PDB file of C-alpha atoms and ligand atoms in Angstrom:
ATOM      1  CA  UNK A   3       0.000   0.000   0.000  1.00 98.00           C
ATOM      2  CA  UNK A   4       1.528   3.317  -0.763  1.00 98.00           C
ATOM      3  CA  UNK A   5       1.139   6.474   1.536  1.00 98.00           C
ATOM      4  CA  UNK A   6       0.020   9.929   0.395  1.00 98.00           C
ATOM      5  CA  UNK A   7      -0.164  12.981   2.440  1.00 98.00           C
ATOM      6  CA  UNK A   8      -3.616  14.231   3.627  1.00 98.00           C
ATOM      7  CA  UNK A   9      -2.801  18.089   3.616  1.00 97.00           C
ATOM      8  CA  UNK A  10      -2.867  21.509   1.848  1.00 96.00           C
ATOM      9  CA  UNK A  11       0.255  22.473   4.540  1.00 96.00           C
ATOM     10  CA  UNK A  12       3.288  23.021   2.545  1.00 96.00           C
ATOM     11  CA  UNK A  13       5.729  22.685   5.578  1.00 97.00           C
ATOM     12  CA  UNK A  14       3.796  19.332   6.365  1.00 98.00           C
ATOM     13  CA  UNK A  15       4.811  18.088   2.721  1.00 98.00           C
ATOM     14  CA  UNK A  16       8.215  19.023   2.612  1.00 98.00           C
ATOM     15  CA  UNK A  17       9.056  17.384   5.962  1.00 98.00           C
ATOM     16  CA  UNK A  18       7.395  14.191   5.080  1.00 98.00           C
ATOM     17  CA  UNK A  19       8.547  14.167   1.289  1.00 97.00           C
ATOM     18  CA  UNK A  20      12.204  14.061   3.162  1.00 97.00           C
ATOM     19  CA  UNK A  21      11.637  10.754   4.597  1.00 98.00           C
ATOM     20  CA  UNK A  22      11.085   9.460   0.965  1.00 97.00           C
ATOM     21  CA  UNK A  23       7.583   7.097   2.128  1.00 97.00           C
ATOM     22  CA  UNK A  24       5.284   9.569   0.663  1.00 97.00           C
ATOM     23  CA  UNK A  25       4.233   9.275  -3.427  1.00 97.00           C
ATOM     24  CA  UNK A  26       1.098  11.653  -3.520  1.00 98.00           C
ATOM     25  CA  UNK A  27      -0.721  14.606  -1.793  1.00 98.00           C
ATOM     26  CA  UNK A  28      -4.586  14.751  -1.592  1.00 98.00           C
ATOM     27  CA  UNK A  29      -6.263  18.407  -0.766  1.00 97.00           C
ATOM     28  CA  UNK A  30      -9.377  19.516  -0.014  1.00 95.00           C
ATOM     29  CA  UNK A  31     -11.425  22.917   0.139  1.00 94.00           C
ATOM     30  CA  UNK A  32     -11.641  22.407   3.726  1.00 94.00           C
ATOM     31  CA  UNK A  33      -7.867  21.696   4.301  1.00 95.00           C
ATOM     32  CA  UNK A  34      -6.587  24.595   1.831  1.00 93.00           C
ATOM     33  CA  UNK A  35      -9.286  27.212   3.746  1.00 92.00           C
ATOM     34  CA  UNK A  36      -7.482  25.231   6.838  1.00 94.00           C
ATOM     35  CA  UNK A  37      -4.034  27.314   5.733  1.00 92.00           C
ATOM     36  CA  UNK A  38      -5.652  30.505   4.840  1.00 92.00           C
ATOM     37  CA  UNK A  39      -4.387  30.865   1.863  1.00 82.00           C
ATOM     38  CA  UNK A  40      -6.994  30.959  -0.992  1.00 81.00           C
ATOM     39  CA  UNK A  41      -4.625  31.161  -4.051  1.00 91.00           C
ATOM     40  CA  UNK A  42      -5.468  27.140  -4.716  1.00 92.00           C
ATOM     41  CA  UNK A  43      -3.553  27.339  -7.633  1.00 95.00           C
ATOM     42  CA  UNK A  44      -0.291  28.429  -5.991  1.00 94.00           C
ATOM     43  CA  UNK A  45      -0.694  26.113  -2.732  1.00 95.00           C
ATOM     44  CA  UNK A  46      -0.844  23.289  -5.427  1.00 96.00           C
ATOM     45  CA  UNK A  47       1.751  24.417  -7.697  1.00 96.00           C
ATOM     46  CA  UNK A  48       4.278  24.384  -5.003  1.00 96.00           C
ATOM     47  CA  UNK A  49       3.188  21.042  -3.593  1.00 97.00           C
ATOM     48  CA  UNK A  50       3.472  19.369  -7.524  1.00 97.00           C
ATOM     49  CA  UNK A  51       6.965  21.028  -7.477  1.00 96.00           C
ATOM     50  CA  UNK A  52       7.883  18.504  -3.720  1.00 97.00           C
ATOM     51  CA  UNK A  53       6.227  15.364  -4.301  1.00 97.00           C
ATOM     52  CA  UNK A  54       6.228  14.170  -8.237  1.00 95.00           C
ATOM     53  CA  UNK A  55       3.596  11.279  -7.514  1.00 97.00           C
ATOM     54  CA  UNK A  56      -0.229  12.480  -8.113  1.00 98.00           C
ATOM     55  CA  UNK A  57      -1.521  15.709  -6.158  1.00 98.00           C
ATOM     56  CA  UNK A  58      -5.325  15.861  -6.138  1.00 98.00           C
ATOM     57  CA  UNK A  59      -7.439  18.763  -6.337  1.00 97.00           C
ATOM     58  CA  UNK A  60     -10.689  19.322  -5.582  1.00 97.00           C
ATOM     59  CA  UNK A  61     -13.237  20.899  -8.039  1.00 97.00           C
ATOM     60  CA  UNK A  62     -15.356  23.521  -6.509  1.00 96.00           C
ATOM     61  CA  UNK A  63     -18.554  23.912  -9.287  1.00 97.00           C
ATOM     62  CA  UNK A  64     -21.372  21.422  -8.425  1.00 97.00           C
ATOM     63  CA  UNK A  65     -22.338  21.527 -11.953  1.00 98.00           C
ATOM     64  CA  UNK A  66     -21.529  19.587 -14.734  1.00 98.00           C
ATOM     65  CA  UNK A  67     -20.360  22.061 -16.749  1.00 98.00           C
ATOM     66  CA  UNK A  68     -18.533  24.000 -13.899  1.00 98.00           C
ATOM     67  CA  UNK A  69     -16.881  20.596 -12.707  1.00 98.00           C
ATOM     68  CA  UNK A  70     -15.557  20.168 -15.678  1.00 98.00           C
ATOM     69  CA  UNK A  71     -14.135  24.362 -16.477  1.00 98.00           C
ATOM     70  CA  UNK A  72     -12.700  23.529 -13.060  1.00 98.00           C
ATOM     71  CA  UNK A  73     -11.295  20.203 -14.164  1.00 98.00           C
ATOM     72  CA  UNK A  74      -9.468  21.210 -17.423  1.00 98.00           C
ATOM     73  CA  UNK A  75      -8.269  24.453 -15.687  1.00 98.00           C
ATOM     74  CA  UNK A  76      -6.930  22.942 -12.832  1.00 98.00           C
ATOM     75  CA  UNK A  77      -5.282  20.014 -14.585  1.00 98.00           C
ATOM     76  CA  UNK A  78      -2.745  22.480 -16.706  1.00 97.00           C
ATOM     77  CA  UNK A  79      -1.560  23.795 -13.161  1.00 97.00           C
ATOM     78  CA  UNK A  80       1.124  20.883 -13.064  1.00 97.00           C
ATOM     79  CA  UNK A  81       1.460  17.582 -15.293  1.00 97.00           C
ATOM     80  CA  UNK A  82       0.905  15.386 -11.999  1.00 97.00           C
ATOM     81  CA  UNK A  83      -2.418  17.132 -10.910  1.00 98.00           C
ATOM     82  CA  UNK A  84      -5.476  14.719 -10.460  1.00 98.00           C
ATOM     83  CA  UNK A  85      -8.768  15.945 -10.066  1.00 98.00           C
ATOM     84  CA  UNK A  86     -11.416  15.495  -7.422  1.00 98.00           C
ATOM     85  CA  UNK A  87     -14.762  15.314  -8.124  1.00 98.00           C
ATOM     86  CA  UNK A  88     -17.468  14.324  -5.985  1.00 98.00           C
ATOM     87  CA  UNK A  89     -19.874  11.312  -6.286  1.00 98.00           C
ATOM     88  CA  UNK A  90     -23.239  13.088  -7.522  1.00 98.00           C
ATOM     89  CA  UNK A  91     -24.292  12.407 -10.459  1.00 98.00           C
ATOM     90  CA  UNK A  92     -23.129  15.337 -11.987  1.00 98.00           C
ATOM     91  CA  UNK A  93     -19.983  14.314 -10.518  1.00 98.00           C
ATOM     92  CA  UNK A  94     -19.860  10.625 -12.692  1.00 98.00           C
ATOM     93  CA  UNK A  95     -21.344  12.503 -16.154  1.00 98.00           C
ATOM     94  CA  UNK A  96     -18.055  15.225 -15.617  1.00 98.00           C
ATOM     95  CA  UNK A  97     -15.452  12.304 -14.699  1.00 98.00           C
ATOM     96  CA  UNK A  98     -16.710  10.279 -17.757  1.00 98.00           C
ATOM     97  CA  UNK A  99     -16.299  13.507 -19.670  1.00 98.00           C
ATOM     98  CA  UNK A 100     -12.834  14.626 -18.516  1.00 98.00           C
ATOM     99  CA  UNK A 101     -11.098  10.953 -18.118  1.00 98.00           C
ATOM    100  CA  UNK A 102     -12.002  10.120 -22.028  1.00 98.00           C
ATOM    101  CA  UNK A 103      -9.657  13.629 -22.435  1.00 98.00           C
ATOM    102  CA  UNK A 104      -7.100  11.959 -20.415  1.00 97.00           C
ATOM    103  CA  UNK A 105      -7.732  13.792 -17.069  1.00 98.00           C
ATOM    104  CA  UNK A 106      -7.031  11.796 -14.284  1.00 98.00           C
ATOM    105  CA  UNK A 107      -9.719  11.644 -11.517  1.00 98.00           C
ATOM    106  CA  UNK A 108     -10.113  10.906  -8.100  1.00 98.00           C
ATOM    107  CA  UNK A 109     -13.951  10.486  -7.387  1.00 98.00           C
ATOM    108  CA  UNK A 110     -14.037  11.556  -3.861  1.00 98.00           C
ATOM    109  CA  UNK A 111     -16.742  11.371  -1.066  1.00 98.00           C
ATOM    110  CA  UNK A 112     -17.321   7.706  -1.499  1.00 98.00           C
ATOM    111  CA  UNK A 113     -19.596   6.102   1.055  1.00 98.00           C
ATOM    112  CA  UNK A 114     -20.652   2.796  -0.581  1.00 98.00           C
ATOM    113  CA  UNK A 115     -19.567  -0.022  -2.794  1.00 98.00           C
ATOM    114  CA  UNK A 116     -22.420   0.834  -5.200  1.00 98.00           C
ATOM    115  CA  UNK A 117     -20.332   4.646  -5.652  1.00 98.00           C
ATOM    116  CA  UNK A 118     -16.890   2.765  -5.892  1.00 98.00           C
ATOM    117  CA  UNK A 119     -18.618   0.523  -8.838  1.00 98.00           C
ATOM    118  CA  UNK A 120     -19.836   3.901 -10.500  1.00 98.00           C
ATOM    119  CA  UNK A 121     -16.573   5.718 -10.104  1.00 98.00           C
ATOM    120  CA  UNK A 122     -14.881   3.001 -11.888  1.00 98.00           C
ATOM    121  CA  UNK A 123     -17.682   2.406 -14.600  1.00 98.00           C
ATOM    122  CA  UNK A 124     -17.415   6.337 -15.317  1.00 98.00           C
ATOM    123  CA  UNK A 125     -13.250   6.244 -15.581  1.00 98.00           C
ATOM    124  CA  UNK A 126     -12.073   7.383 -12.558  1.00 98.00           C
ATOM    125  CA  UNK A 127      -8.378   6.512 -12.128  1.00 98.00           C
ATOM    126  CA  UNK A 128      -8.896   6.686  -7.904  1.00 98.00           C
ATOM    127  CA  UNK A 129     -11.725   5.649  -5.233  1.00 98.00           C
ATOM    128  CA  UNK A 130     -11.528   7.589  -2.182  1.00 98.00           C
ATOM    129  CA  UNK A 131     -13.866   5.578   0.021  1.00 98.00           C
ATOM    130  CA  UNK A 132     -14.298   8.204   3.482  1.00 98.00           C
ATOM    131  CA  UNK A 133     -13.379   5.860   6.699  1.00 98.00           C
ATOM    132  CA  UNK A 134     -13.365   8.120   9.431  1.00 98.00           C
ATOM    133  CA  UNK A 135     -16.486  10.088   8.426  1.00 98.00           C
ATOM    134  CA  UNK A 136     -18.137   6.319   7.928  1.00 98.00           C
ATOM    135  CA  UNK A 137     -16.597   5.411  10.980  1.00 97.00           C
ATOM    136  CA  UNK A 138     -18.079   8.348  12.799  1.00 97.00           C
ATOM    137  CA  UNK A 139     -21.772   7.817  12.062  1.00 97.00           C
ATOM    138  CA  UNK A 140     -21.844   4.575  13.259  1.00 98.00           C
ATOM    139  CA  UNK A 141     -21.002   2.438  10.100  1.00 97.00           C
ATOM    140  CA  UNK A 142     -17.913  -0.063   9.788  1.00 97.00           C
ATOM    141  CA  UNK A 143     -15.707   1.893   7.272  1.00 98.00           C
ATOM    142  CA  UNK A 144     -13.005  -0.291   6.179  1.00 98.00           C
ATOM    143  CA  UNK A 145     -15.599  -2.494   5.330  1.00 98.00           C
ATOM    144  CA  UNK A 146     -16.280  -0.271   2.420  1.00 98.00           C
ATOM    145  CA  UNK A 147     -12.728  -0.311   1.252  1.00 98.00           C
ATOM    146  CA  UNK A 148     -12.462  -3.401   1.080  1.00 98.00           C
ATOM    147  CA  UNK A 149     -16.126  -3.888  -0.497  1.00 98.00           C
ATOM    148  CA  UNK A 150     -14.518  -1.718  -3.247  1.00 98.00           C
ATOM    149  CA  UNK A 151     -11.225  -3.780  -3.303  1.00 98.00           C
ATOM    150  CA  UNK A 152     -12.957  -7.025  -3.978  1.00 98.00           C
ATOM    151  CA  UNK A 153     -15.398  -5.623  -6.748  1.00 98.00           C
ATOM    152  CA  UNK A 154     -12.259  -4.097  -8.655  1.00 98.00           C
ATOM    153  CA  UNK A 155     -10.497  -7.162  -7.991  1.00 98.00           C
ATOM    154  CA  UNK A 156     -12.915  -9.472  -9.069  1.00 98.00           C
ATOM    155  CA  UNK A 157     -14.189  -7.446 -12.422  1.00 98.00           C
ATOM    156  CA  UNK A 158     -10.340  -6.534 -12.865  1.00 98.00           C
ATOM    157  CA  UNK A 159     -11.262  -2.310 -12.960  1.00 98.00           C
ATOM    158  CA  UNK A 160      -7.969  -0.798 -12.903  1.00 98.00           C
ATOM    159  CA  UNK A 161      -9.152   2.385 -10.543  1.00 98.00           C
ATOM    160  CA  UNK A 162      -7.212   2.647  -7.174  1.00 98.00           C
ATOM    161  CA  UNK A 163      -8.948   2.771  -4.364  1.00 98.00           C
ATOM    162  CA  UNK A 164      -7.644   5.096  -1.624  1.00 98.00           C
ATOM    163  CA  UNK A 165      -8.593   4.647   2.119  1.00 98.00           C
ATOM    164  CA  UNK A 166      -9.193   8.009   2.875  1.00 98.00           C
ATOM    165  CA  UNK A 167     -10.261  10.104   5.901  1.00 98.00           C
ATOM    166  CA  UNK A 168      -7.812   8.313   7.746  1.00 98.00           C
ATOM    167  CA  UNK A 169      -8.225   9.087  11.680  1.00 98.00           C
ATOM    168  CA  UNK A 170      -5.461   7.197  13.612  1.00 97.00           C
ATOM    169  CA  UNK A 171      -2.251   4.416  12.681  1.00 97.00           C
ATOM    170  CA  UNK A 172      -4.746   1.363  13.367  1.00 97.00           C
ATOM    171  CA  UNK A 173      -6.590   2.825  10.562  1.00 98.00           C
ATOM    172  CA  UNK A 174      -3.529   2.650   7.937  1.00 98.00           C
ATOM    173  CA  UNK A 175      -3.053  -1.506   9.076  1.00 98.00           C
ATOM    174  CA  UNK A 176      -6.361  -2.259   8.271  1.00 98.00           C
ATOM    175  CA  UNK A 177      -6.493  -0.137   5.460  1.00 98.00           C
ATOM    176  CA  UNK A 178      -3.509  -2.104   3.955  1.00 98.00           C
ATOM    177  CA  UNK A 179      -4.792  -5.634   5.421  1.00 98.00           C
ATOM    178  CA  UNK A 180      -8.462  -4.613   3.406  1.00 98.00           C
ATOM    179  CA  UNK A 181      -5.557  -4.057  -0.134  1.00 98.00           C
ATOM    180  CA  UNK A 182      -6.262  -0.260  -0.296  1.00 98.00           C
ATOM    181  CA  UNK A 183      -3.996   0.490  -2.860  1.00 98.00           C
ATOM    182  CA  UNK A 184      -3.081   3.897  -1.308  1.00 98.00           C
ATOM    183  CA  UNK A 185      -4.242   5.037   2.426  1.00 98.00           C
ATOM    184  CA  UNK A 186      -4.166   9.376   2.160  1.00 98.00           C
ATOM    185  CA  UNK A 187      -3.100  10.249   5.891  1.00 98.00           C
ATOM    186  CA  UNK A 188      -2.401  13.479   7.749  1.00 98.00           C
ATOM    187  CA  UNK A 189       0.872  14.732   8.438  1.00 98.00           C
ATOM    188  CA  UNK A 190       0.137  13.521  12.488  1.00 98.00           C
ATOM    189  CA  UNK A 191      -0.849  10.073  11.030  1.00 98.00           C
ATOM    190  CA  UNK A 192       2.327   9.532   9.744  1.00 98.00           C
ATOM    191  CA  UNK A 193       4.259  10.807  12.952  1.00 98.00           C
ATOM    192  CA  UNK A 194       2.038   8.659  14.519  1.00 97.00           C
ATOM    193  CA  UNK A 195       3.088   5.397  12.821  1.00 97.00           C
ATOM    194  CA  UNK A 196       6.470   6.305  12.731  1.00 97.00           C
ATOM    195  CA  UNK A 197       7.184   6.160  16.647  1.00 95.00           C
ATOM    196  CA  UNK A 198       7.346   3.497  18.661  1.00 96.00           C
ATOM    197  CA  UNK A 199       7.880   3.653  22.566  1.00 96.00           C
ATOM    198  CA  UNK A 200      10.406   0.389  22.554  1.00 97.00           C
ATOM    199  CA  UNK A 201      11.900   1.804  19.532  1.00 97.00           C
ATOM    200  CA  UNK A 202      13.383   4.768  21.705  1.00 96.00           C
ATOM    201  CA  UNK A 203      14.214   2.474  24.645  1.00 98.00           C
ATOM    202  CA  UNK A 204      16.154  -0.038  22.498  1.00 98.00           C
ATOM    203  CA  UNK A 205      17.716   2.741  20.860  1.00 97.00           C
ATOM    204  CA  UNK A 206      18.784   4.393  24.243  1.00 97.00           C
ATOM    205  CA  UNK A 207      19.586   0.929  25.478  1.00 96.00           C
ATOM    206  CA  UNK A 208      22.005   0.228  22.590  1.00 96.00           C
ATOM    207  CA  UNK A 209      23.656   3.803  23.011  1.00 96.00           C
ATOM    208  CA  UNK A 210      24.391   3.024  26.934  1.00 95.00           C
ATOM    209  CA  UNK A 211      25.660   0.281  26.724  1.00 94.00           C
ATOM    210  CA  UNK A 212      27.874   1.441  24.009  1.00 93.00           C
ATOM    211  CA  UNK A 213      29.128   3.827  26.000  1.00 92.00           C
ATOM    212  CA  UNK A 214      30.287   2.039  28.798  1.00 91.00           C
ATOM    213  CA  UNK A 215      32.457  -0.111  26.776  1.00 87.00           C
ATOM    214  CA  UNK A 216      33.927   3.003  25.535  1.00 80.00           C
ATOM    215  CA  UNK A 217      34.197   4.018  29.258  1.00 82.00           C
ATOM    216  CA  UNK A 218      36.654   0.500  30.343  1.00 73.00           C
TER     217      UNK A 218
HETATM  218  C1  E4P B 316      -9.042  13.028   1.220  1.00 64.83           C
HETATM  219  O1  E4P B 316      -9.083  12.819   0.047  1.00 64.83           O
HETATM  220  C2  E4P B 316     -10.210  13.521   1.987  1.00 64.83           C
HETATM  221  O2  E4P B 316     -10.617  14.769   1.524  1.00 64.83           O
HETATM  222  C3  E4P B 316      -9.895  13.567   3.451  1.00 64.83           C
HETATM  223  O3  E4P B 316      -9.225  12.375   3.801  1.00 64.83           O
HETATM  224  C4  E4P B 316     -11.122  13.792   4.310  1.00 64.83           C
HETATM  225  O4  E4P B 316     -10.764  13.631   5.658  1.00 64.83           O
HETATM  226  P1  E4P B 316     -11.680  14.121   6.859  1.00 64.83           P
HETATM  227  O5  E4P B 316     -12.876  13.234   6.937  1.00 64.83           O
HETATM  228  O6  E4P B 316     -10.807  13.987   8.069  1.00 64.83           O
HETATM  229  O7  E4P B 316     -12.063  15.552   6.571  1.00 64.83           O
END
């Protein structure tokens, strides 16, 4: 399963591109009015220019037409930009519209298999199937990943899926246990999954005893 970065904070994705684990940023309206900066364009710009792997960004029309201005505008901003649309049904008629031009698309605010089967069927290249926000009202989350895994899988649709709204590390295990293709995580996520408390011990273990042979 690969990771990308669930953020719009361009210190967030320079730090993590460092440790080299990271192949794609996903952004949101929410997350890039999280910065306060509302030049979209530049925010995303400058994140295409630290991670070369696929950068999404969000459409903000709710129209057909408008999804799809948004789409073709947004995807000259940088060669690796993929575009979110939501699952509507204006959402699948712009997606079938703007893959076919060779637009790649990550149908976002998925909540069911049935939407993961319709992303696909319309030529989405990504599934982002919302855990957390699942999670939240009461439903099983990851079950819908891997609903969506096993109905590409067994019809052989070539769209990703991407475990997204990722809330804590035990989410990224199961995510990758369910054969998300990509889990999207925030920058505290990652920190998250990094540390280990017996990591630091054995690490200050090693280092003390190390010194006291250097100490004879
Ligand atoms: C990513 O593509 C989604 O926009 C994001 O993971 C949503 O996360 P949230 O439910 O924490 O807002």
């Amino acid at each position: 399963m690969r990771i990308f970065l669930d953020t719009a904070n361009i210190e967030q994705v320079r730090s993590a591109a460092k440790l080299g684990v990271i192949s794609g940023v996903t952004t949101n309206p929410s997350l890039i009015s999280k910065e306060g900066n509302a030049d979209y364009e530049s925010v995303i710009k400058t994140i295409c220019t630290i991670v070369e792997g696929p950068i999404s960004v969000e459409v903000l029309a709710e129209d057909v037409k408008g999804m799809i201005k948004d789409a073709r505008k947004a995807s000259k901003w940088a060669p690796n930009v993929v575009i979110k649309i939501p699952c509507t049904a204006a959402g699948l008629e712009a997606t079938s519209v703007v893959s076919k031009e060779g637009i790649g698309v990550n149908m976002t605010l998925v909540f069911s298999p049935n939407q993961g089967l319709l992303a696909a069927l319309a030529g989405a290249a990504y599934c982002s199937p919302f855990v957390g926000r699942l999670d939240d009202h009461g439903h099983d989350g990851m079950q819908v990943v891997k609903d969506i895994v096993d109905i590409y899988t067994h019809y052989k649709l070539s769209t990703q899926v991407i475990a997204a709204s990722i809330r804590h590390p035990l989410h990224c295990v199961t995510a990758a246990k369910a054969g998300a293709h990509i889990a999207t995580i925030p920058y505290n996520v990652l920190m998250q999954m990094i540390s280990h408390p017996l990591t630091d011990i054995g690490i200050s273990r090693f280092m003390n005893d190390w010194k006291k042979l250097s100490q004879k």
